[in-house]
CSV table of C-alpha atoms and ligand atoms in Angstrom, one decimal:
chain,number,residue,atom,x,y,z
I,1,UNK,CA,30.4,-97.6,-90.2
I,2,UNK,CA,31.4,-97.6,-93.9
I,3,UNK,CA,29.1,-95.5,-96.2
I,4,UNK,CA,29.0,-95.9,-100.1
I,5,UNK,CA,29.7,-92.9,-102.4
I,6,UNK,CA,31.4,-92.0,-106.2
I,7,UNK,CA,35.3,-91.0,-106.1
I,8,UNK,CA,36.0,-89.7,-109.4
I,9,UNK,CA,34.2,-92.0,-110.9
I,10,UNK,CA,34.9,-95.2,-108.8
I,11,UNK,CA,32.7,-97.2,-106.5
I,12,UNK,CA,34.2,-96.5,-103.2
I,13,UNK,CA,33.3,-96.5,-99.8
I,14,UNK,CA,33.3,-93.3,-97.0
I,15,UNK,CA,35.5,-94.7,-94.3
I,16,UNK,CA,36.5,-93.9,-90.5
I,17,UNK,CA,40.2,-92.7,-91.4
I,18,UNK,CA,42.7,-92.0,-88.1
I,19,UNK,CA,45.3,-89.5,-89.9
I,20,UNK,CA,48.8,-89.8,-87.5
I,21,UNK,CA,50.7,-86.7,-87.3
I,22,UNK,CA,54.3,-86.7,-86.6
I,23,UNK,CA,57.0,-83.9,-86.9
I,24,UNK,CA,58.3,-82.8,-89.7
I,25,UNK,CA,57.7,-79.4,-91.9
I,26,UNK,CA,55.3,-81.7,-94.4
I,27,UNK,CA,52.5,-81.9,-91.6
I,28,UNK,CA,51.7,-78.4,-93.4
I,29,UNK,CA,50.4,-80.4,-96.4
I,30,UNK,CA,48.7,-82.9,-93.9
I,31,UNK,CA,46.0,-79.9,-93.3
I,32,UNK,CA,45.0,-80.6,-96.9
I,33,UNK,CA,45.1,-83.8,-97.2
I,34,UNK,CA,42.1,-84.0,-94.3
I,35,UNK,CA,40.6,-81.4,-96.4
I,36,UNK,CA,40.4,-83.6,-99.5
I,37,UNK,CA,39.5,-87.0,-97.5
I,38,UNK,CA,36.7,-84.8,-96.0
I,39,UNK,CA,35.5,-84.4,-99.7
I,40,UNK,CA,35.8,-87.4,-100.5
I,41,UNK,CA,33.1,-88.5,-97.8
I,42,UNK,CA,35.4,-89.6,-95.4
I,43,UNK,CA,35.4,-89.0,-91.5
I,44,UNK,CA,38.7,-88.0,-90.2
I,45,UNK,CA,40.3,-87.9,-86.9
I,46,UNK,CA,43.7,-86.6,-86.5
I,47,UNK,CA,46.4,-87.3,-83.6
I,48,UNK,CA,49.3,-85.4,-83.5
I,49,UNK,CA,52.8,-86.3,-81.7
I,50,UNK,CA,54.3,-83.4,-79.7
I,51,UNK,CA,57.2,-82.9,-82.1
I,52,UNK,CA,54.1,-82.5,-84.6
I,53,UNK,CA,52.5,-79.5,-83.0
I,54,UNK,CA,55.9,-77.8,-83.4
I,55,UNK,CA,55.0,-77.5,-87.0
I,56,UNK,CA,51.5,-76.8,-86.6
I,57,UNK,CA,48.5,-76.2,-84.3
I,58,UNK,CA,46.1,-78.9,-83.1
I,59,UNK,CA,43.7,-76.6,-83.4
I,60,UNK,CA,44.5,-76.1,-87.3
I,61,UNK,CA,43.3,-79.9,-87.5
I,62,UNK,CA,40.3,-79.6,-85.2
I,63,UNK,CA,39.1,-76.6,-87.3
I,64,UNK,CA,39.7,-78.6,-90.8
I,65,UNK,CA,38.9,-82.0,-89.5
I,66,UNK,CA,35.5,-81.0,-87.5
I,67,UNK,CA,36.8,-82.9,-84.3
I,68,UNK,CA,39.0,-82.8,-81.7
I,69,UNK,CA,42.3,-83.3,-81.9
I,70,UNK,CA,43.9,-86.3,-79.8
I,71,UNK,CA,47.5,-85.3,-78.8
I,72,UNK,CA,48.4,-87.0,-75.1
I,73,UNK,CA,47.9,-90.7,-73.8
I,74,UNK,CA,47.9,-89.3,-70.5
I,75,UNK,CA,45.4,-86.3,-70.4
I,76,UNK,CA,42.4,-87.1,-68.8
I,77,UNK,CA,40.5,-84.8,-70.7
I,78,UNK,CA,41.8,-86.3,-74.6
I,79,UNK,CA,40.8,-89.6,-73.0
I,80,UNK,CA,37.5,-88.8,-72.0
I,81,UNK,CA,36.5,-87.5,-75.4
I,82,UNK,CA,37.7,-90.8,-76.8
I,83,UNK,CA,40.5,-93.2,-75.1
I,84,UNK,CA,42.9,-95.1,-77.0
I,85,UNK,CA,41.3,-98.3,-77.4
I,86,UNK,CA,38.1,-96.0,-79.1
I,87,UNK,CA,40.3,-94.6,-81.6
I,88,UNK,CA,41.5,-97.8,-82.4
I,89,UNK,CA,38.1,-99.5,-83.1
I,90,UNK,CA,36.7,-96.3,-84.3
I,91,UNK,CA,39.4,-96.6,-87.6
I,92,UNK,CA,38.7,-98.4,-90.7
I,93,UNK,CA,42.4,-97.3,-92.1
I,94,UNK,CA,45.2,-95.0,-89.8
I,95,UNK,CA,47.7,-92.9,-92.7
I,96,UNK,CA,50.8,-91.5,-90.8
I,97,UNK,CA,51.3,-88.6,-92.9
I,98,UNK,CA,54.3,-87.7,-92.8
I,99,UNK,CA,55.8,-90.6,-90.8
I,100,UNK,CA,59.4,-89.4,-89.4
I,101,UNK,CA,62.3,-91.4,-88.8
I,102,UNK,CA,61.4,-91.5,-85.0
I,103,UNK,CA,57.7,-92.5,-85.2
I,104,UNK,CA,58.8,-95.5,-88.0
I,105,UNK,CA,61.5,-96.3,-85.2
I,106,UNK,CA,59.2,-96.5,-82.9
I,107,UNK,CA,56.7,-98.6,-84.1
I,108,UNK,CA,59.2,-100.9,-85.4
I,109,UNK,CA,60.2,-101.7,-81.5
I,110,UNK,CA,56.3,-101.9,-80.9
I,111,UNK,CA,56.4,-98.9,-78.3
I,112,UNK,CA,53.3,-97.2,-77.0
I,113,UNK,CA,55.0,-94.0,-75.7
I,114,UNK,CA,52.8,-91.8,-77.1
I,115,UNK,CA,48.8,-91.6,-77.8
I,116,UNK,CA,50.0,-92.0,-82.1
I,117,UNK,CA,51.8,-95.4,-81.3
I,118,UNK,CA,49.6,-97.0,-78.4
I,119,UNK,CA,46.8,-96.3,-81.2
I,120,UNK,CA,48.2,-98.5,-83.8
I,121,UNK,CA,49.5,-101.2,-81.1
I,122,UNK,CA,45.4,-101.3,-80.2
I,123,UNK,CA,43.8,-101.3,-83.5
I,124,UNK,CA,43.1,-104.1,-86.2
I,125,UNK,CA,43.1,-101.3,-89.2
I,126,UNK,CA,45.3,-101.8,-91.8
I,127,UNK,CA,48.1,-99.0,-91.1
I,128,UNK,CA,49.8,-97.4,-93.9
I,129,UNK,CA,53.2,-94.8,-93.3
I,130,UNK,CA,53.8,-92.3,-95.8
I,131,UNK,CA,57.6,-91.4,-95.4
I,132,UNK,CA,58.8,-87.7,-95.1
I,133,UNK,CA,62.5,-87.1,-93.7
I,134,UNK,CA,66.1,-86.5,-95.0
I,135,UNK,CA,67.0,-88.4,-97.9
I,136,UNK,CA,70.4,-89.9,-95.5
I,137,UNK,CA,68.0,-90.3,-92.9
I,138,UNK,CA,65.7,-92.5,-95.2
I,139,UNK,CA,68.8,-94.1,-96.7
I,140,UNK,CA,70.3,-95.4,-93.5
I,141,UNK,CA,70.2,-98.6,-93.0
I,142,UNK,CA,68.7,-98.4,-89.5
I,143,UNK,CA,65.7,-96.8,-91.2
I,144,UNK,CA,65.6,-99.1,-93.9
I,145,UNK,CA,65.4,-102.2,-91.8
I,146,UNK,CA,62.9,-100.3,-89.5
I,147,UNK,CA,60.2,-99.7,-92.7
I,148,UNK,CA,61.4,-103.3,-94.0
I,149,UNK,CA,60.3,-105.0,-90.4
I,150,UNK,CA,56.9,-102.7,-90.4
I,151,UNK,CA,56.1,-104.1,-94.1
I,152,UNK,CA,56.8,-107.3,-92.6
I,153,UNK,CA,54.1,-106.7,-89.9
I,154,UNK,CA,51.3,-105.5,-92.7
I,155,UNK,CA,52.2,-101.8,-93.0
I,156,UNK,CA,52.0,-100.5,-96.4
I,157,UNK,CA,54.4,-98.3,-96.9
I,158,UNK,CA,53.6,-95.0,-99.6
I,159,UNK,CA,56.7,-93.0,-100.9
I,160,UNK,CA,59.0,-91.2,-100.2
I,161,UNK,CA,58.8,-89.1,-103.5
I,162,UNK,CA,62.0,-87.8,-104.8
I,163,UNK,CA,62.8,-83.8,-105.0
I,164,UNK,CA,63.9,-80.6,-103.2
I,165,UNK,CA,64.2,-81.3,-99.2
I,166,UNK,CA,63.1,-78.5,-97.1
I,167,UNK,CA,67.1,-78.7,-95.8
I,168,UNK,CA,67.8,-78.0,-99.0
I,169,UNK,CA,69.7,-81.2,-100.5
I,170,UNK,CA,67.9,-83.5,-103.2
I,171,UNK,CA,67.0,-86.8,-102.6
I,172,UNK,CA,64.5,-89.6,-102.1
I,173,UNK,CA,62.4,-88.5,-98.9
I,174,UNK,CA,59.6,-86.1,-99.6
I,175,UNK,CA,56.1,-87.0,-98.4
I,176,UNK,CA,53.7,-88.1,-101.6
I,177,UNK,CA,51.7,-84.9,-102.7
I,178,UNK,CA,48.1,-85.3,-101.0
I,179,UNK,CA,46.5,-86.1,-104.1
I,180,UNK,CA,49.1,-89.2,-104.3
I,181,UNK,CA,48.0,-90.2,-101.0
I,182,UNK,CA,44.1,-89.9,-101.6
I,183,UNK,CA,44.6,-92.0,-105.1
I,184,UNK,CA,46.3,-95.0,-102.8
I,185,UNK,CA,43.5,-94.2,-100.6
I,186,UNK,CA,41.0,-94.6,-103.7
I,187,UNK,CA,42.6,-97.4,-105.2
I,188,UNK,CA,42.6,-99.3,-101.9
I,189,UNK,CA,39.1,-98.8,-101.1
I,190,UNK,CA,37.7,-99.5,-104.8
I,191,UNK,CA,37.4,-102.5,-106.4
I,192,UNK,CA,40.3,-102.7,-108.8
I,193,UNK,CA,39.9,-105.2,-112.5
I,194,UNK,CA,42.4,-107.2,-110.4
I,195,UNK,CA,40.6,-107.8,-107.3
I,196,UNK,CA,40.2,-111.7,-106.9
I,197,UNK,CA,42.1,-112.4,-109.8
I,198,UNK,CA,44.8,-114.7,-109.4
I,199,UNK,CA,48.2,-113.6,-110.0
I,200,UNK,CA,51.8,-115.6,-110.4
I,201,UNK,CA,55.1,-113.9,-109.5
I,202,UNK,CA,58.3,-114.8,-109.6
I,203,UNK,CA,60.7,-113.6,-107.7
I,204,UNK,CA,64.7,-113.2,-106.4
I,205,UNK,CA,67.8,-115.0,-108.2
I,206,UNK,CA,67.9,-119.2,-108.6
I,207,UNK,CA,71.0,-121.4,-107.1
I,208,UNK,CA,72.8,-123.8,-109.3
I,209,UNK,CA,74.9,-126.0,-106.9
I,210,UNK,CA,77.5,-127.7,-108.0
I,211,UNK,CA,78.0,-129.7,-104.6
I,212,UNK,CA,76.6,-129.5,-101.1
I,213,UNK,CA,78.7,-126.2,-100.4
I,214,UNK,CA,78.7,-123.9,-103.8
I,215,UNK,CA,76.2,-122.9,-106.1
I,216,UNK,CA,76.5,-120.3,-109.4
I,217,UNK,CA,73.9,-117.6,-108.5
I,218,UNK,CA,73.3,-113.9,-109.4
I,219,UNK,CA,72.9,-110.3,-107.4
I,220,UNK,CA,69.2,-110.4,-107.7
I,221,UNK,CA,67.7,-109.1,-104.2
I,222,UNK,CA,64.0,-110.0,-104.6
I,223,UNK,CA,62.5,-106.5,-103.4
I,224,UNK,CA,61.2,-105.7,-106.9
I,225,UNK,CA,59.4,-108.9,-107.1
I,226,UNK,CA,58.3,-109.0,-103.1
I,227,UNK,CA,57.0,-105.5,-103.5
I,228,UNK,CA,54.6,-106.6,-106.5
I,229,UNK,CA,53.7,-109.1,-104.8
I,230,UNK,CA,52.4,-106.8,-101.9
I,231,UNK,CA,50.8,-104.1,-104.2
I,232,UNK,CA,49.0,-106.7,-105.9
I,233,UNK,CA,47.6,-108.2,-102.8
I,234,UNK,CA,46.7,-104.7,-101.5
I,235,UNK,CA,44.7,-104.5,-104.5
I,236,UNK,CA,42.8,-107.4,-104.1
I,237,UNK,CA,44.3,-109.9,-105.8
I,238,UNK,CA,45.3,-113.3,-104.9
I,239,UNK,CA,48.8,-113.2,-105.2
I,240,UNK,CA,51.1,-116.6,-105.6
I,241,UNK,CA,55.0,-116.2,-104.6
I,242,UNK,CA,57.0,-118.1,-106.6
I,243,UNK,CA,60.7,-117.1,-104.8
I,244,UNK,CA,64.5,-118.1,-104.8
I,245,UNK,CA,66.6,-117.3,-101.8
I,246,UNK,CA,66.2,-114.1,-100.6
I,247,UNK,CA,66.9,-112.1,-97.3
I,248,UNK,CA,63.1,-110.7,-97.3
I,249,UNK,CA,60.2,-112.0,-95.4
I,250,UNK,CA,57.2,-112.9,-97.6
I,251,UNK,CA,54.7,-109.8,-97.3
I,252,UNK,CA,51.2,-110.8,-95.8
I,253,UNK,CA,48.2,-112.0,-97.5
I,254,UNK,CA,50.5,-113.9,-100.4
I,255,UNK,CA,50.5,-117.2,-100.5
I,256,UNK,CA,54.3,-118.3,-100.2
I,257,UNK,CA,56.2,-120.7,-102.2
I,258,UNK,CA,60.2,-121.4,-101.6
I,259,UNK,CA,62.1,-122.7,-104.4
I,260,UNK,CA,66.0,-123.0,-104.9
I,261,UNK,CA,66.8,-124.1,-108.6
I,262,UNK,CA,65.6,-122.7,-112.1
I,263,UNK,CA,64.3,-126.2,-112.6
I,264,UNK,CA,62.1,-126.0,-109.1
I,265,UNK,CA,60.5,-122.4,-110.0
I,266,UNK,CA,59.8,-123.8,-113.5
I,267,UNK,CA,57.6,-127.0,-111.7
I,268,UNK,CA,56.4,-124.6,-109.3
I,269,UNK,CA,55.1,-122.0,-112.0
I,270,UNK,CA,54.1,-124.7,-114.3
I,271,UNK,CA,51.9,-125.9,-111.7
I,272,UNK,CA,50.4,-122.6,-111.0
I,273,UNK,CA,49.9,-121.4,-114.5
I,274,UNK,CA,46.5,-122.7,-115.4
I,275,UNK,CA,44.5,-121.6,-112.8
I,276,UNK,CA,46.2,-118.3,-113.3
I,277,UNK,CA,45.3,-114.4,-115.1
I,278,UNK,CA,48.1,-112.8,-114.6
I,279,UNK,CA,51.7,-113.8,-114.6
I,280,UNK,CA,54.5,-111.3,-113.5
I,281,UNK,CA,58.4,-112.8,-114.1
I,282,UNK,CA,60.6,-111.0,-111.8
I,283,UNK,CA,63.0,-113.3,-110.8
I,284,UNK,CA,66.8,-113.4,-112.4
I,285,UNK,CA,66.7,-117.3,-113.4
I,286,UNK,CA,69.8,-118.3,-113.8
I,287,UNK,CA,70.0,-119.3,-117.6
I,288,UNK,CA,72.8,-122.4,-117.4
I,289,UNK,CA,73.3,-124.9,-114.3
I,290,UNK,CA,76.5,-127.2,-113.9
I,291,UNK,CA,75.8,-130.4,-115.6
I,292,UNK,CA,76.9,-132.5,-112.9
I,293,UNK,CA,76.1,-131.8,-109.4
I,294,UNK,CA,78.9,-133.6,-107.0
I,295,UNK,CA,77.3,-135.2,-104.0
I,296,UNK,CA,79.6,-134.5,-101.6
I,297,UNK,CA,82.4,-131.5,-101.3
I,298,UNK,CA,84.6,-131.1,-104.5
I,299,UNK,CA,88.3,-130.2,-103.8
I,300,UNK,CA,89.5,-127.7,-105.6
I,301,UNK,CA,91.5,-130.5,-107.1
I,302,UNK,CA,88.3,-132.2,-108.7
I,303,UNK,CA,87.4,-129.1,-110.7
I,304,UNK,CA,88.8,-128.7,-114.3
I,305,UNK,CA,89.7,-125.5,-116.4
I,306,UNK,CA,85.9,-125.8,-117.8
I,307,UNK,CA,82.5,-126.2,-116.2
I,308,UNK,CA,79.9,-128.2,-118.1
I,309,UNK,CA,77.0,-126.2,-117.8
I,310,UNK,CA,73.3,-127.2,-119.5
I,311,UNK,CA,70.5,-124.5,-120.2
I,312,UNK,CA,67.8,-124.0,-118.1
I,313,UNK,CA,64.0,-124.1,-119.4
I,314,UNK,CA,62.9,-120.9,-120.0
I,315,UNK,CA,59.7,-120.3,-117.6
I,316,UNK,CA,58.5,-117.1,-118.9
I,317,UNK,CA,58.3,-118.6,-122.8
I,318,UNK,CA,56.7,-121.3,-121.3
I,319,UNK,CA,54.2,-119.3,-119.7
I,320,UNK,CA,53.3,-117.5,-122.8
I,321,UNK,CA,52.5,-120.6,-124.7
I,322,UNK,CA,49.9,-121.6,-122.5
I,323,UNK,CA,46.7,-121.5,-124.4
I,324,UNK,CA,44.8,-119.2,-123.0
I,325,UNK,CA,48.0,-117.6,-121.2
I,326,UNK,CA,47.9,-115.5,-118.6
I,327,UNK,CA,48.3,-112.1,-119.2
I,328,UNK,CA,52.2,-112.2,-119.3
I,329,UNK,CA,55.1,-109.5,-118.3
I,330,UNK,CA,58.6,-109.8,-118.1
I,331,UNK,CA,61.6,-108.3,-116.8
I,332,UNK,CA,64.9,-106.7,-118.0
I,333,UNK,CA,68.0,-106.1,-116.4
I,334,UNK,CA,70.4,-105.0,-118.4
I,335,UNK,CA,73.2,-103.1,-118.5
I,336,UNK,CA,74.1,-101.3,-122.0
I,337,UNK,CA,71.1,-101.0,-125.0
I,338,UNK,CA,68.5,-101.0,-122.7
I,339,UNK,CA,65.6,-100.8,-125.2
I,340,UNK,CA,66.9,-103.0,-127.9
I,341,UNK,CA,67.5,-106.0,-125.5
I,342,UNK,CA,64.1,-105.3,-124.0
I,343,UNK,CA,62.4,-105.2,-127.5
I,344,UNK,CA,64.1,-108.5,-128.0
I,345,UNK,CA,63.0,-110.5,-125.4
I,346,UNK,CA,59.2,-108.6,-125.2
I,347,UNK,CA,59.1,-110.6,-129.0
I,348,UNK,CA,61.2,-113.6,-128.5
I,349,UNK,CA,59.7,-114.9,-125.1
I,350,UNK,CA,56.1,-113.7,-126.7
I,351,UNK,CA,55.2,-111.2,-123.9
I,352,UNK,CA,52.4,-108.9,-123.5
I,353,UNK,CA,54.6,-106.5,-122.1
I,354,UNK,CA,58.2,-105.8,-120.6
I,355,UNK,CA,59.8,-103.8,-117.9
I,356,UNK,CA,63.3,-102.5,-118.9
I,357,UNK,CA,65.8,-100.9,-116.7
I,358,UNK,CA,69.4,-100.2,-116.3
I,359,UNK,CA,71.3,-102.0,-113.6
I,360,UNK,CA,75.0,-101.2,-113.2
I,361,UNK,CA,74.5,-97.7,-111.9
I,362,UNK,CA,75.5,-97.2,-108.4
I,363,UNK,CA,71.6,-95.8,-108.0
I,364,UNK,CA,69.0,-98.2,-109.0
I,365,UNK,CA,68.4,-101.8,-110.3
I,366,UNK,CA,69.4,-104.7,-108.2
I,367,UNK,CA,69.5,-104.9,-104.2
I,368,UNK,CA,68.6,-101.0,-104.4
I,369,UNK,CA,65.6,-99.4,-102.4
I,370,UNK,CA,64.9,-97.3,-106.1
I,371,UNK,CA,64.4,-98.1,-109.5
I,372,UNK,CA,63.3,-96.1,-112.4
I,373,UNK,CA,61.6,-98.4,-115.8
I,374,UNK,CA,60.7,-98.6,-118.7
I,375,UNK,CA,57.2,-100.4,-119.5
I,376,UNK,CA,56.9,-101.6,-123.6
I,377,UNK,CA,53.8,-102.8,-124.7
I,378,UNK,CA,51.5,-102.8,-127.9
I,379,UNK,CA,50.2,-99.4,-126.1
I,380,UNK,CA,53.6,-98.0,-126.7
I,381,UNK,CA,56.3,-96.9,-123.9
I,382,UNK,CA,55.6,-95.9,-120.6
I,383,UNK,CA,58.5,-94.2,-118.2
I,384,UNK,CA,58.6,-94.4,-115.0
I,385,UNK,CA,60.9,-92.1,-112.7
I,386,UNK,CA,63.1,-92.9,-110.2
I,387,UNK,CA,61.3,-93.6,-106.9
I,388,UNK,CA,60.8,-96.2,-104.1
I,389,UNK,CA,60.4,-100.0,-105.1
I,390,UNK,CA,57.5,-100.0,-102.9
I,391,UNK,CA,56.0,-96.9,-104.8
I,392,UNK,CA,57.0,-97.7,-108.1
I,393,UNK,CA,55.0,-101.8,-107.6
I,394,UNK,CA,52.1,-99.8,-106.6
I,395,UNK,CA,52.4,-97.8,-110.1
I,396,UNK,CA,53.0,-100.8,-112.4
I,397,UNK,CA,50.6,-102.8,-110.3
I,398,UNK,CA,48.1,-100.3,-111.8
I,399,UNK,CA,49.4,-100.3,-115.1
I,400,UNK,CA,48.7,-103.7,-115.2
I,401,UNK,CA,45.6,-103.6,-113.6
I,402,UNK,CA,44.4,-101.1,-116.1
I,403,UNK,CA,45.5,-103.4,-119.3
I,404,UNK,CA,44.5,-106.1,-118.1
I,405,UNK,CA,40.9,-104.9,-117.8
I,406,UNK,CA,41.2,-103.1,-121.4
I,407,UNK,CA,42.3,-106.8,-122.6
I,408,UNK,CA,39.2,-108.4,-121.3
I,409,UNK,CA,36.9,-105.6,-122.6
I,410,UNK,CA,38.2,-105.7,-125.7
I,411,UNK,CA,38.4,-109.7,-125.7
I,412,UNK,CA,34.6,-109.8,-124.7
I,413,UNK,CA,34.4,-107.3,-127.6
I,414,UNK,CA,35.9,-109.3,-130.7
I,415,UNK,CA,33.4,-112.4,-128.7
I,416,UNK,CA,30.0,-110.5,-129.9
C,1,CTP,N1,63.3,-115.6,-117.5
C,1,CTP,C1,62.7,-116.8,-117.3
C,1,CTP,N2,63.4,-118.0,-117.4
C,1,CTP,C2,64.7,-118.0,-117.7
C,1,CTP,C3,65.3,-116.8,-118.0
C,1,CTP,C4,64.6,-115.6,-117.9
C,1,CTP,O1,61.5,-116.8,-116.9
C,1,CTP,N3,65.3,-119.1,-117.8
C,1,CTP,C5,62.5,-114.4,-117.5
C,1,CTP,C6,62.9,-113.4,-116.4
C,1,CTP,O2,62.1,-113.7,-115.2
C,1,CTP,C7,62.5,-112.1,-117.0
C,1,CTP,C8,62.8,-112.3,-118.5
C,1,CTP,O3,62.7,-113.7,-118.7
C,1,CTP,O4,61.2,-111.8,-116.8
C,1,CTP,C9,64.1,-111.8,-119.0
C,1,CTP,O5,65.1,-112.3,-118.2
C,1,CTP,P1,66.7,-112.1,-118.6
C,1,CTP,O6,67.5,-112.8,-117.6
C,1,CTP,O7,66.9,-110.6,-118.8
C,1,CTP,O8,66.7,-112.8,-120.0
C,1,CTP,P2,67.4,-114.0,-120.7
C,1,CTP,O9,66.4,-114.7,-121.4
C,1,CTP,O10,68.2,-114.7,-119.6
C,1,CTP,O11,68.4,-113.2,-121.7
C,1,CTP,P3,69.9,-112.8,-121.6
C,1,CTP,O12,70.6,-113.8,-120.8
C,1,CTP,O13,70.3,-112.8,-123.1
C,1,CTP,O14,70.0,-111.4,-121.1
């Protein structure tokens, strides 16, 4: 079904794409996007959900598509152009552009109420939502546990962007731009300098018990980390999950490992490290753990004024001493002089690059769905704006991807 042609440039492949419509006043830029996908050498079918066609025409999509338009599950005549189950098989990839509160709700719950949703219950394609609705509507937490359980499931998720809403607040909830959506398109499809390569990530906070019952930990909520993880493994990498507790699920296609303790990720990564390229530290180890670990409940009677505490190894410098190390990138958290503690632990711990942002704020950094970094590397600094963790792994996963290749090139280079 796939045919071969040039994107840009890249070695991609034309592909069977099932575009989902859903309501929302962004379907307007929808009628592009199946104009650049159709340039791009792609066939496109669209369905539309009946709050979609409030916003525009079917036959706008039929015209700018070349087919017909599949809008009702129940209409004998939609189903005996092609059924269901034929638009199902007939897609290598199904975008929901925009995806609306309702439709993510829906699929969350599995329905098949409409011709949109009984589609993606029949297919095997991989199924990506591209977000578009008030940025409370996004925020709440119904919403959020609705596109967490479809990540869960294998959907990617692309956006929201941040800006002007067509309500006219600000906020995190506009659908990506078309041309964003055709470059996740392209970079899924082509094969990326990080496609088979392995790569280690850590993840989430460590515990420190100090008996059965308490532990010293930190506020680190994993998502930066488990989004990575997922961007990397949508780009074709085989991705290693290195994580402390966390209240995520793992995302599919990683391969999964559970730790506790800053002692057990340092085993666990030291384990991993040679037969690893790339090697991503995410986590917030915890840098002291209580000297002495009771074995059964302390009373509050048993503890002292002072807590012996002895330092934990320090994976990420360990990592970078490896000869030849992985290509190795850090994290940092901080809360006041960004840059300069950044600068000093990119040098100190020996990185090849470090990823700085504020945390603090009530916007942003840890257990929020945004973030907004700072990347420093021998290239220089590169800034990235606030957006979703989801879209903002997909962004640094191509950073890295990019320097990573340059690295090789120019390693192969200094060689002859
Ligand atoms: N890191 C690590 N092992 C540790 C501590 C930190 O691998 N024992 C890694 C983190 O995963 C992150 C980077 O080092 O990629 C920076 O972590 P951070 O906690 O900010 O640095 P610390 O070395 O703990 O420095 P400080 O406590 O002074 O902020």
């Amino acid at each position: 079904m796939a045919k071969r042609c040039s994107l840009r440039g890249k070695s991609t492949m034309g592909q069977s794409i099932l575009l989902g419509v859903s309501g929302g006043i962004a379907a307007y830029k929808s009628v592009d996007l199946v104009r650049r996908l159709r340039e791009n050498n792609h066939t496109v079918r669209v369905i539309m959900t009946s709050a979609a066609q409030s916003f525009v025409t079917p036959l706008t999509f039929q015209a700018i598509s070349g087919h017909p338009v599949g809008c009702d599950l129940l209409d004998a005549a939609s189903e005996a152009a092609m059924d269901h189950i034929s638009l199902a098989r007939f897609a290598d990839q199904i975008i929901i552009a925009p995806a609306s509160a309702d439709v993510i709700a829906r699929l969350a719950q599995g329905m098949a109420n409409d011709l949109l949703t009984a589609v993606c219950l029949a297919t095997t394609a991989p199924i990506a939502i591209v977000p578009a609705m008030n940025h409370r509507m996004w925020h709440n937490p119904l919403t959020q546990a609705n596109v967490a359980r479809l990540q869960q499931f294998g959907y990617a998720v692309w956006g929201p962007d941040e800006g002007a809403q067509a309500c006219g607040e600000y906020g995190l909830g506009r659908m990506l731009e078309p041309d964003a959506i055709v470059k996740h398109i392209e970079n899924k499809n082509s094969v990326t300098p990080i496609h088979s390569k392995t790569i280690v990530i850590t993840a989430g906070p460590t515990r420190e018990p100090l008996d059965p019952v308490r532990f010293i930990s930190n506020r680190s909520s994993g998502k930066m980390g488990y989004a990575l993880a997922a961007a990397a493994a949508h780009s074709g990498a085989k991705v290693i999950l290195i994580s402390g507790p966390t209240a995520l699920a793992p995302p599919k296609n990683v391969e999964f490992i559970s730790i506790e303790t800053a002692a057990q990720m340092y085993e666990a990564v030291m384990q991993q490290i040679p037969h690893c390229d790339i090697f991503i530290g995410a986590a917030a180890v915890a840098d002291f753990r209580p000297t002495a670990v009771a074995p059964q409940k302390s009373s509050k009677n048993d503890f002292s004024n002072t807590l012996a505490l002895t330092a934990n190894p320090d994976i990420i410098h360990a990592v970078a001493q490896f000869k030849p190390k992985p290509l190795t990138i850090g994290f940092a958290a901080e809360t006041h002089d960004v840059k300069l503690h950044a600068m000093r632990k990119w040098v100190d711990k020996g990185l090849d690059a470090i990823i700085a942002n504020q945390v603090g704020l009530a916007e942003g950094g840890f257990d929020s769905d945004v973030n907004s970094v700072d990347l420093y590397s021998a290239n220089g600094a590169t800034h990235f704006p606030q957006q979703s963790k989801t879209e903002l792994a997909y962004r640094l996963i191509g950073w890295i991807s990019n320097y990573y290749d340059k690295q090789t090139k120019d390693s192969i280079k200094n060689i002859g």
